[in-house]
Tab-separated table of C-alpha atoms and ligand atoms in Angstrom:
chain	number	residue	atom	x	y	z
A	1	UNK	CA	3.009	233.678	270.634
A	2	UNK	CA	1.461	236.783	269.901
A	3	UNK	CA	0.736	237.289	265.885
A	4	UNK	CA	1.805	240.390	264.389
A	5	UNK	CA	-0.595	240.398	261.544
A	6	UNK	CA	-0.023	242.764	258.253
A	7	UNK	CA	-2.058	246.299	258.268
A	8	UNK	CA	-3.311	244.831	255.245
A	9	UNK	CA	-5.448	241.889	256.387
A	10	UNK	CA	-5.542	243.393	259.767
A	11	UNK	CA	-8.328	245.827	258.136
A	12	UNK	CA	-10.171	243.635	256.810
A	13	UNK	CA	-13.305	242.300	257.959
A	14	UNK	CA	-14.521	238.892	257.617
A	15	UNK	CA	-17.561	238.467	255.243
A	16	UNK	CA	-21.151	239.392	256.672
A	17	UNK	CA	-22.197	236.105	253.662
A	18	UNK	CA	-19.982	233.803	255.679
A	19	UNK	CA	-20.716	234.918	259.316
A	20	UNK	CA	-24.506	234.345	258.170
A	21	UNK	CA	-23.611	230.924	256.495
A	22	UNK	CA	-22.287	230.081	259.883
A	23	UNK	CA	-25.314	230.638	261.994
A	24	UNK	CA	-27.119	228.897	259.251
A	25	UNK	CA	-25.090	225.989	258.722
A	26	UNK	CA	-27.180	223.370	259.822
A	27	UNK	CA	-29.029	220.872	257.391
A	28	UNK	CA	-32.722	222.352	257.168
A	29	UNK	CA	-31.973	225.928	256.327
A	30	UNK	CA	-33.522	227.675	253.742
A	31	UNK	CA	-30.381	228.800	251.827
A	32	UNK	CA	-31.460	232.490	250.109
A	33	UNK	CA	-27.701	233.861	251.143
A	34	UNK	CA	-25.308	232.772	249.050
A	35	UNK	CA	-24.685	233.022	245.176
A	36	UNK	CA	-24.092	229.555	244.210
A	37	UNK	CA	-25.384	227.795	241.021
A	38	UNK	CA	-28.114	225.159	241.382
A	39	UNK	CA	-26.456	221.625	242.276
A	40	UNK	CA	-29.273	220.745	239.989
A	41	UNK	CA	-27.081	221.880	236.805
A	42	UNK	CA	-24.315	220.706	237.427
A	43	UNK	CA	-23.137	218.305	234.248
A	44	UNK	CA	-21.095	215.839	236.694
A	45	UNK	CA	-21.517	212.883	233.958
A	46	UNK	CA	-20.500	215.079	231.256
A	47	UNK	CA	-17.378	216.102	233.214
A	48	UNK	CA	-16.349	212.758	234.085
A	49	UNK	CA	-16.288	211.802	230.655
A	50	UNK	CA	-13.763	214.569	229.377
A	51	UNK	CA	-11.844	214.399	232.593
A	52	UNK	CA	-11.161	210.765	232.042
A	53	UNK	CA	-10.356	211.168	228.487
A	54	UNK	CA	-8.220	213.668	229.398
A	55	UNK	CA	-6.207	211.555	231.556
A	56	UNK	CA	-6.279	208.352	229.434
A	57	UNK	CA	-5.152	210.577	226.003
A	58	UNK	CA	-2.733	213.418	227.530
A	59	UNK	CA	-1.829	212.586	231.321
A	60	UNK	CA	1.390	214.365	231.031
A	61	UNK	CA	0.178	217.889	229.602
A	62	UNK	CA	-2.941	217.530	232.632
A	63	UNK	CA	-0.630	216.355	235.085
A	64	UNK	CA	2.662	218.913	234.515
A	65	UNK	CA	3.353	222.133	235.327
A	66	UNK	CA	2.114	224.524	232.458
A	67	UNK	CA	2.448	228.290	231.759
A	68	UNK	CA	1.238	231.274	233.978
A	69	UNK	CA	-0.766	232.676	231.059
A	70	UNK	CA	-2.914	229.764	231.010
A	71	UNK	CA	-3.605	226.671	228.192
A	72	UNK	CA	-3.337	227.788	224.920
A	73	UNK	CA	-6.079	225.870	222.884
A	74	UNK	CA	-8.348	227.005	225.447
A	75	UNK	CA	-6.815	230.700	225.735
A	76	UNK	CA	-7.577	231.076	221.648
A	77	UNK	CA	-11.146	229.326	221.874
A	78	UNK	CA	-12.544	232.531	224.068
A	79	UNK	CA	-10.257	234.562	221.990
A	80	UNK	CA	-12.468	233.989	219.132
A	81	UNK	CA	-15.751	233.133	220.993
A	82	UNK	CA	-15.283	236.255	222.512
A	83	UNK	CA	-14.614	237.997	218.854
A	84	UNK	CA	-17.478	236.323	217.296
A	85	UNK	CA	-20.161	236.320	219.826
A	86	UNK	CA	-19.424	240.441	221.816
A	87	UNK	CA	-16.444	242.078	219.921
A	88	UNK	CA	-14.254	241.663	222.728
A	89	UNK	CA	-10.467	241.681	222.423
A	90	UNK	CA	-8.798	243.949	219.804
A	91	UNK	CA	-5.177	243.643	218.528
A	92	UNK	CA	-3.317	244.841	221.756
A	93	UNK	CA	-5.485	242.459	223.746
A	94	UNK	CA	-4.433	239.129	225.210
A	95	UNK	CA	-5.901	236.737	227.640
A	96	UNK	CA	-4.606	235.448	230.938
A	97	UNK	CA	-6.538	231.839	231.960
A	98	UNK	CA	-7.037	232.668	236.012
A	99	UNK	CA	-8.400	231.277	239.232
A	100	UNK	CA	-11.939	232.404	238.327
A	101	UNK	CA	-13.135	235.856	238.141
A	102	UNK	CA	-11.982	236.845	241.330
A	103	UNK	CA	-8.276	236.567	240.692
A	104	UNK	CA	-8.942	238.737	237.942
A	105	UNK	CA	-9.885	241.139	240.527
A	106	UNK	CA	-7.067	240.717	242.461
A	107	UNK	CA	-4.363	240.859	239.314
A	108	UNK	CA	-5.323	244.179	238.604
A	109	UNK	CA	-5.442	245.215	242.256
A	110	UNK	CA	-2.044	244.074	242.611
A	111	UNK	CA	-1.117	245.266	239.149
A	112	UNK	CA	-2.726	249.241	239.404
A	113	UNK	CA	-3.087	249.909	243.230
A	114	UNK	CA	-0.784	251.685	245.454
A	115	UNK	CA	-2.026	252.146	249.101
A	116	UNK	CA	-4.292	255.088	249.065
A	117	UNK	CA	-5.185	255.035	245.806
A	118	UNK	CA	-8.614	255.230	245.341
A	119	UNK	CA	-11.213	252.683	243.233
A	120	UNK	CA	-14.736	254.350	242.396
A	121	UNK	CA	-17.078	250.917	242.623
A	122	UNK	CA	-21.235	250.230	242.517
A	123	UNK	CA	-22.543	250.745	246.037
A	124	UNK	CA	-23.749	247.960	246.296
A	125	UNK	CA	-21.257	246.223	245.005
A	126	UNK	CA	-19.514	242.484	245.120
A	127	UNK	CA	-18.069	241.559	248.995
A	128	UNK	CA	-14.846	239.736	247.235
A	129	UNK	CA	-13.914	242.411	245.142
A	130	UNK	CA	-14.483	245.489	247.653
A	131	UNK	CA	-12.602	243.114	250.102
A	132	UNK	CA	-9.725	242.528	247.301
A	133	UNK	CA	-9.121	246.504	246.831
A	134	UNK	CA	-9.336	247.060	250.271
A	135	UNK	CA	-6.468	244.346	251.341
A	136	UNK	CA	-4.309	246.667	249.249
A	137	UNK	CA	-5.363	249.485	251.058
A	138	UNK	CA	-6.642	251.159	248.579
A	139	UNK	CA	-9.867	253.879	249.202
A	140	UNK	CA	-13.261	252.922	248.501
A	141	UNK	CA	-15.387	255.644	246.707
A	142	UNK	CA	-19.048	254.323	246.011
A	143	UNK	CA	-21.379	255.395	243.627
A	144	UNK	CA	-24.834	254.545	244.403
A	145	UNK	CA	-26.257	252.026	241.674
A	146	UNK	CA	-29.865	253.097	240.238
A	147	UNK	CA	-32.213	250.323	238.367
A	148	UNK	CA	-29.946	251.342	235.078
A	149	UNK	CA	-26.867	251.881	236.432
A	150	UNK	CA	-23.868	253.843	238.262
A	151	UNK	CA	-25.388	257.229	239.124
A	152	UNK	CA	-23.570	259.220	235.888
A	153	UNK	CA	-23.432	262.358	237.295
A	154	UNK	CA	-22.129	261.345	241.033
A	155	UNK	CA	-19.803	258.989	238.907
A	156	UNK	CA	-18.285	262.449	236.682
A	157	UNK	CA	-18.223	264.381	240.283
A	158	UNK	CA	-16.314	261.565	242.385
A	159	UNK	CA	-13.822	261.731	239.259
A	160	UNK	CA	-13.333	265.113	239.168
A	161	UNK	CA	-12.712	265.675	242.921
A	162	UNK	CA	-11.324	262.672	244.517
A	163	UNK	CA	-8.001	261.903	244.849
A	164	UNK	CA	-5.779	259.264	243.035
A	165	UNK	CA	-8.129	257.569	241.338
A	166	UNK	CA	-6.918	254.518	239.759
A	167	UNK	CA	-9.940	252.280	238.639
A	168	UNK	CA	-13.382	252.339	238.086
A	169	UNK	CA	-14.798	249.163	239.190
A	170	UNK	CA	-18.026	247.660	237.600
A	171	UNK	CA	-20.521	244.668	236.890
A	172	UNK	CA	-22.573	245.864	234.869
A	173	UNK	CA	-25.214	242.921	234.008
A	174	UNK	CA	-27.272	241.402	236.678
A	175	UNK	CA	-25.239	243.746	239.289
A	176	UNK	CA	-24.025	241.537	242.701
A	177	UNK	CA	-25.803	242.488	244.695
A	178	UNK	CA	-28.679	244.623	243.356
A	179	UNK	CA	-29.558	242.539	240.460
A	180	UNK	CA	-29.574	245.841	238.409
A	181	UNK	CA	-28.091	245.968	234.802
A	182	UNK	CA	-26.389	248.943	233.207
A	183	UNK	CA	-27.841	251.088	230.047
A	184	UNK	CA	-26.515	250.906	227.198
A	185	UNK	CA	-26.156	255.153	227.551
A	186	UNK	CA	-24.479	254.395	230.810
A	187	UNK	CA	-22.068	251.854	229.553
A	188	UNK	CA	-21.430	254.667	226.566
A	189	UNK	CA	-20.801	257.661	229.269
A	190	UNK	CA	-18.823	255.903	231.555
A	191	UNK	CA	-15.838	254.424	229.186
A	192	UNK	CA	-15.746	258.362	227.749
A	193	UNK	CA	-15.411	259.640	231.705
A	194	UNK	CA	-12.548	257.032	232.303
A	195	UNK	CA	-10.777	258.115	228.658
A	196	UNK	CA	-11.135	261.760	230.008
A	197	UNK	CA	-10.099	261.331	233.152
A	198	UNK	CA	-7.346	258.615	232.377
A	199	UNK	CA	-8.485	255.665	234.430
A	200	UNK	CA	-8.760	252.305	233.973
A	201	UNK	CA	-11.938	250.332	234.035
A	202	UNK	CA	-12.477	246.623	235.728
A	203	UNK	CA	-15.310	244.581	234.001
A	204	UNK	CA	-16.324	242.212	235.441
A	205	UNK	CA	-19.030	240.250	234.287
A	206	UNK	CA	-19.366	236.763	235.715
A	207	UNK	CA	-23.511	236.560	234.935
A	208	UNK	CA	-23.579	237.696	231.116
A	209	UNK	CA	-24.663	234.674	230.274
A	210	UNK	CA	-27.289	234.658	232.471
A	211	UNK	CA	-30.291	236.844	230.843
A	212	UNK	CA	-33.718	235.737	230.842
A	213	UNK	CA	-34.956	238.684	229.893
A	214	UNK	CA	-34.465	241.043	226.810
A	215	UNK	CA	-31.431	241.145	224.455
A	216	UNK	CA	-27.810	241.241	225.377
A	217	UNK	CA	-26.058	244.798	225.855
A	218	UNK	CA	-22.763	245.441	224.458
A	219	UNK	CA	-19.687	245.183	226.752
A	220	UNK	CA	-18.030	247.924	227.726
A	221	UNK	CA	-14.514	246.084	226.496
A	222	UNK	CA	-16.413	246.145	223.135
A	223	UNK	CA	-16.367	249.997	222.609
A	224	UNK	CA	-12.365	249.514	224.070
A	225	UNK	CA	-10.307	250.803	221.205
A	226	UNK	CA	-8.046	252.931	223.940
A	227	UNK	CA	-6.845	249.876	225.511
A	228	UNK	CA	-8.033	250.662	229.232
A	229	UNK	CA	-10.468	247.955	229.637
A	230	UNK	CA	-9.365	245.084	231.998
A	231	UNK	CA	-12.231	242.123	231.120
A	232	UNK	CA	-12.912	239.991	233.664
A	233	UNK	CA	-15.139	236.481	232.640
A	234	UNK	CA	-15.770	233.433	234.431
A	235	UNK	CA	-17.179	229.803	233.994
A	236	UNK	CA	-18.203	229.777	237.146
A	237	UNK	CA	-21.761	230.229	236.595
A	238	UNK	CA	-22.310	228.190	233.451
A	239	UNK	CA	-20.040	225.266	234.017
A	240	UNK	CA	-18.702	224.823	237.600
A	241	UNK	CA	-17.099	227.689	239.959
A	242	UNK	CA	-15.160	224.271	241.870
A	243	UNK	CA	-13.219	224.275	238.624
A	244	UNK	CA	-12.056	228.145	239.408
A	245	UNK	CA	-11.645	228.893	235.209
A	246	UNK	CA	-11.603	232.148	234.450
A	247	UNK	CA	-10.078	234.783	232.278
A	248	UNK	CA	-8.731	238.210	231.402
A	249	UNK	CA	-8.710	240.738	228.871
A	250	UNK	CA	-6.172	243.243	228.437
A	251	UNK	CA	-3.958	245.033	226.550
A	252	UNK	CA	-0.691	242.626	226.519
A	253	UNK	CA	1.433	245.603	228.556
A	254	UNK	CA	-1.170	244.999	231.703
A	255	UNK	CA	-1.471	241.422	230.808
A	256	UNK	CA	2.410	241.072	231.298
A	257	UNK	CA	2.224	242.935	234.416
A	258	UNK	CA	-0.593	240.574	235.612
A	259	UNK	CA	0.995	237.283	234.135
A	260	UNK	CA	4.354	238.427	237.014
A	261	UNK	CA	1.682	238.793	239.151
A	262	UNK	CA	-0.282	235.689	238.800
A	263	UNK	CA	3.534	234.282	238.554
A	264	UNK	CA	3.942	235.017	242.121
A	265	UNK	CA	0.790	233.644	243.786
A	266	UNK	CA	-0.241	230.400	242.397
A	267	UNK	CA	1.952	230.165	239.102
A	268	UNK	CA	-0.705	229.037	236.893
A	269	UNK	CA	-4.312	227.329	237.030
A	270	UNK	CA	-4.828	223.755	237.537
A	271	UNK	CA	-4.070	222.200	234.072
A	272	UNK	CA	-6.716	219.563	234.290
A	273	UNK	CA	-9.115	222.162	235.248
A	274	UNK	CA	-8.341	224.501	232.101
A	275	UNK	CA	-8.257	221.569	229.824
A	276	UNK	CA	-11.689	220.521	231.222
A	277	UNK	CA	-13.388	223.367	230.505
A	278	UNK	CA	-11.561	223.577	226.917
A	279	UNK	CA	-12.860	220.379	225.590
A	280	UNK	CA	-16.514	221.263	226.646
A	281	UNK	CA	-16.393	224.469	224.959
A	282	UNK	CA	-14.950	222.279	221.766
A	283	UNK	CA	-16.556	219.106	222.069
A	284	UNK	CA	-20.218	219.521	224.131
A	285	UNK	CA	-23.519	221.688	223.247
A	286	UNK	CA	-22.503	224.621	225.642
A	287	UNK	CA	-25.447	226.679	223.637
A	288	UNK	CA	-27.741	223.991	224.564
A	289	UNK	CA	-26.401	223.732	228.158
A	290	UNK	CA	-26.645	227.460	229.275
A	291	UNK	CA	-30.236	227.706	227.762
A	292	UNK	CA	-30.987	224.876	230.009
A	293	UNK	CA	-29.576	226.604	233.424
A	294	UNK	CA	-30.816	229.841	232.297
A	295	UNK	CA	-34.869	227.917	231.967
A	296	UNK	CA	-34.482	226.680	235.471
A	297	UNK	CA	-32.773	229.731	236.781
A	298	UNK	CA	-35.891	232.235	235.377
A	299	UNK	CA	-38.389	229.590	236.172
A	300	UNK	CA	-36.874	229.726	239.903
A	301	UNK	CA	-36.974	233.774	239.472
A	302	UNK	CA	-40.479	233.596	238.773
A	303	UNK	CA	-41.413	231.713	241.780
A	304	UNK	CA	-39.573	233.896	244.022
A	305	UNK	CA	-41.033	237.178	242.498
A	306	UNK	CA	-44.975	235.879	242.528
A	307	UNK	CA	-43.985	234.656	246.129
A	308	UNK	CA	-42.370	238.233	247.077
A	309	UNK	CA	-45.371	239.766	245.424
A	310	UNK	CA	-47.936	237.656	247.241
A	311	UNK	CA	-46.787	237.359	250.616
A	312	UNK	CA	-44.381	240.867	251.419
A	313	UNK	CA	-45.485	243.270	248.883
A	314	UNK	CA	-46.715	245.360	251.627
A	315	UNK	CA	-43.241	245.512	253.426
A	316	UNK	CA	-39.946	245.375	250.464
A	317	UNK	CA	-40.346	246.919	246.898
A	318	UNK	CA	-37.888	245.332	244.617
A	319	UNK	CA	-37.217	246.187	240.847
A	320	UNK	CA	-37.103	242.557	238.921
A	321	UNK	CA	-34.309	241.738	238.010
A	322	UNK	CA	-33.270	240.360	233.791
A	323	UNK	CA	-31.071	237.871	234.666
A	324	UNK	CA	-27.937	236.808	236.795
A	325	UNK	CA	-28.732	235.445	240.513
A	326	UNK	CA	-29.862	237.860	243.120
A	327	UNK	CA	-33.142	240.131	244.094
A	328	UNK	CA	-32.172	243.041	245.818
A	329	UNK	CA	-34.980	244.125	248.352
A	330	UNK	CA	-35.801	247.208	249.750
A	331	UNK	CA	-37.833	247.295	252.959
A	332	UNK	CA	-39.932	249.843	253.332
A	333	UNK	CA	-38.551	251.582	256.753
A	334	UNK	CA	-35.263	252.293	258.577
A	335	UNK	CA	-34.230	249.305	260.448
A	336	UNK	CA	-31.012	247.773	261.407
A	337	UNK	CA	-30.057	245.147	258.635
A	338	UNK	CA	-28.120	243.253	260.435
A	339	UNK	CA	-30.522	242.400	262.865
A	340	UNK	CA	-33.625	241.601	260.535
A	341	UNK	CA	-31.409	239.199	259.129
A	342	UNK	CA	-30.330	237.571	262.428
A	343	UNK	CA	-33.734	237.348	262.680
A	344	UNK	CA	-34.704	235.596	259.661
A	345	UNK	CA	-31.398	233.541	260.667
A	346	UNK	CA	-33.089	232.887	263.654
A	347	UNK	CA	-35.974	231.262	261.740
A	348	UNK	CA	-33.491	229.262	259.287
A	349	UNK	CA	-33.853	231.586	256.278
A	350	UNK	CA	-30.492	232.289	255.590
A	351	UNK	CA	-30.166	236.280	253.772
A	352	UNK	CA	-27.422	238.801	253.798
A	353	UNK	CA	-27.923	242.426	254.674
A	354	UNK	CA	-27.500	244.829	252.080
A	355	UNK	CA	-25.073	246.853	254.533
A	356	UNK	CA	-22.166	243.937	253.763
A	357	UNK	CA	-22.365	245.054	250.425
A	358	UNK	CA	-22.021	248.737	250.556
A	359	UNK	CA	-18.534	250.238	249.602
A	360	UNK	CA	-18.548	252.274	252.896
A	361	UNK	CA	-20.049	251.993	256.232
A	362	UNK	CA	-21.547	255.495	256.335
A	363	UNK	CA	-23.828	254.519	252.862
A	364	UNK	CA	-27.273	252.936	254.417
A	365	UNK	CA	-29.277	251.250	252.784
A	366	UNK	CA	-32.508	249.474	254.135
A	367	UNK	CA	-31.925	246.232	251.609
A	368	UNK	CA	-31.504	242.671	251.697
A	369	UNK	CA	-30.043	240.478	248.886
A	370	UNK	CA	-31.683	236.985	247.887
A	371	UNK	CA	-30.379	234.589	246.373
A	372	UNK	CA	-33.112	231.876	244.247
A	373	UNK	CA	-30.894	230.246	241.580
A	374	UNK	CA	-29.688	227.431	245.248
A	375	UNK	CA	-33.054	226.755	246.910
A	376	UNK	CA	-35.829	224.004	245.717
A	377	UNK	CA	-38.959	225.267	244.381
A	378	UNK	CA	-40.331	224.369	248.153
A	379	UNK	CA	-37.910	226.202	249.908
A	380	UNK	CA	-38.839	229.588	248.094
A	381	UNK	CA	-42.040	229.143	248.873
A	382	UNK	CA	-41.460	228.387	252.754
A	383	UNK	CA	-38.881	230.956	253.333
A	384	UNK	CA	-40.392	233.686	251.174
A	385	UNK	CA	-43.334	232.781	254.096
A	386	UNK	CA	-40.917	233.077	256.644
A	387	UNK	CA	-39.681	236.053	255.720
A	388	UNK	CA	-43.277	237.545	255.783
A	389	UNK	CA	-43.318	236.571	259.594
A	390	UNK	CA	-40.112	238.598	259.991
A	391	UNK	CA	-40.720	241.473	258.521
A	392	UNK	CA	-43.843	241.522	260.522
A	393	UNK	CA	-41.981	241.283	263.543
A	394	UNK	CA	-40.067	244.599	262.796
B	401	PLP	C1	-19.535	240.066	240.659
B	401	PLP	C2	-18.694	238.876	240.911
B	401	PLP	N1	-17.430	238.879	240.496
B	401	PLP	C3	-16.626	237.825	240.689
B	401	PLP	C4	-17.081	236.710	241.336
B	401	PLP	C5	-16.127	235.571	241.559
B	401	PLP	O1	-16.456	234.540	240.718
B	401	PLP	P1	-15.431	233.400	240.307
B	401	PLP	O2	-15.985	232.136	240.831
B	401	PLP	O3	-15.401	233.468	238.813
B	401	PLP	O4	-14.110	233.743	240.891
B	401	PLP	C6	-18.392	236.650	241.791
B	401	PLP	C7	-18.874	235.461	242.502
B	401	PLP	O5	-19.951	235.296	242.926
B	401	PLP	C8	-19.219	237.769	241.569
B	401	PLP	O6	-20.485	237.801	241.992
């Protein structure tokens, strides 16, 4: 039979991450591409306690059916973690539990976009959500993403003269893929330019957590008194992402549309997954746990960077980044991405080219995202040293 697939996915391309993952997919490569958390951290004892209590002390509520909005002891524990701790969440706000960050994505893709509309993002930005908008068709406008930021200016001019736009779409600590983390001007000048101009912003902002460096910005959902911030969290980087908890923030008239939404794809999340996650936010040290990922996550940033800055200084410039996963480096000539990265495939170092990440195919870039929260300590070292032999190859 021939297949007759939908414009929708028919447009879509599959991810430059995975077609790299799949060259690489043998046992000794060095593994800088993806964005995974360190199997190190992983509290698998911890987890097997609660999920066992769980099962011996409420099998039914783990094992039923529950409601699309999510479990409600753990829906009003990030209510007022996320009160206490960022001034997230006003009156009109109300949280959906979802399939990670990422299906907060796609809620308020499905909830906001008609085909054609338009969603100003990073460029750089985040493969799975630029993929997400465009399965709905919508049109891509990127705004290139400096050390501090969303270019303001381009940002103001891409409002004023594109068509239809419905979203602003941002991350603005520890950027995917650039590393770079938003002012707290920026953050300030951007919600104003979406109040002006009507449009709804998308945070998303998986790696907050994540900062080794400096003190924690506000949110841009904390200045939200307007009601046009969607939230999007995650405990995929401080617990486990094979769980898939995350959450929104809305106003409730855009969380009902999203709850329909959610209704229609997967009903709700796993129960024993939400209720997992809800008695280690009640019952464990999470304080105690994050501090410990975030020590081995800047110890294993400061092994790439002295590596980087001993071995390739001569051929990428990077800016470092404060926290969250990635180093986004910049070589210091044209060349095609793709291939220095087959290259360094070629040699089991396992990167992605920057041009998977860019909103549209006519922005270039000449950068290449690493990843050093998933290798050993010994495999920075050896493929930051393979990498050197690359780059002098081009
Ligand atoms: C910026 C960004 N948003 C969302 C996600 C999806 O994360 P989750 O596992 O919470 O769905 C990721 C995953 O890497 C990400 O980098």
């Amino acid at each position: 039979m021939k297949y007759v697939f939908s414009d929708r996915i028919s447009a879509l391309k599959p991810s430059a991450i995975r077609e790299i993952l799949k060259v690489t997919s043998g046992g000794n490569v060095i593994p800088f591409a993806a964005g995974n958390p360190a199997p190190e951290v992983f509290p698998a004892d911890v987890i097997e306690n609660i999920a066992s209590k769980i099962l011996r002390q409420q099998p039914v509520t783990a094992l039923q059916y529950g409601v699309t909005e999510g479990y409600l002891p753990l829906r009003e524990r990030i209510s007022e973690d996320l009160k206490a701790r960022f001034n997230i969440g006003r009156e009109f706000d109300e949280i959906i539990i979802t399939a990670g960050a990422q299906q907060v994505v796609d809620l308020a893709a499905k909830v906001f976009l008609n085909e054609g509309d338009t969603v100003i993002c990073e460029s750089p930005s985040f493969i799975g959500s630029l993929n997400c908008f465009r399965s709905y068709n919508a049109c891509l406008k990127g705004i290139p993403v400096e050390s501090d930021g969303m270019d303001i200016e381009l940002l103001e001019k891409a409002l004023e003269t594109e068509k239809n736009v419905k979203m602003i779409y941002t991350i603005p600590n520890f950027q995917n893929p650039s590393g770079y983390t938003m002012s707290l001007e920026k953050r300030k000048a951007l919600y104003e330019l979406a109040l002006k101009h009507n449009v709804i912003i998308l945070e998303d902002n998986p790696y907050g957590e994540l900062r080794y460096t400096g003190e924690d910005l506000p949110s841009i959902k904390s200045f939200d008194d307007e009601g046009i911030v969607i939230y999007a969290g995650s405990f995929s980087k401080v617990l486990s992402p094979g769980l898939r908890v995350g959450y929104s923030v809305s106003p409730a008239e855009i969380t009902a549309k999203m709850t329909v939404g959610k209704q229609a794809s997967d009903v709700h999340s796993p129960m024993i997954c939400q209720m997992i996650v809800d008695r280690w936010l009640a019952e464990c040290d999470t304080a105690e746990h994050i501090g410990f990922i975030r020590s081995v996550y800047s110890r294993k940033l400061n092994l790439m960077c002295d590596c980087l800055d001993s071995e390739i200084s001569g051929f990428i410039s990077y800016v470092r980044p404060l926290g969250g996963l990635f180093i986004w480096c910049e070589l210091d000539r044209n060349i095609n991405m793709l291939d220095f990265c087959k290259a360094a495939a070629a040699e089991n170092v396992a990167v992605v080219p920057g041009t998977a990440f860019m909103a549209s195919e006519s922005d270039r870039t000449n950068c290449f995202r690493l990843n050093f929260s998933t290798p050993t300590d010994e495999q920075i070292v050896e493929g930051v040293k393979i990498l050197k032999k690359v780059c002098e190859k081009f």
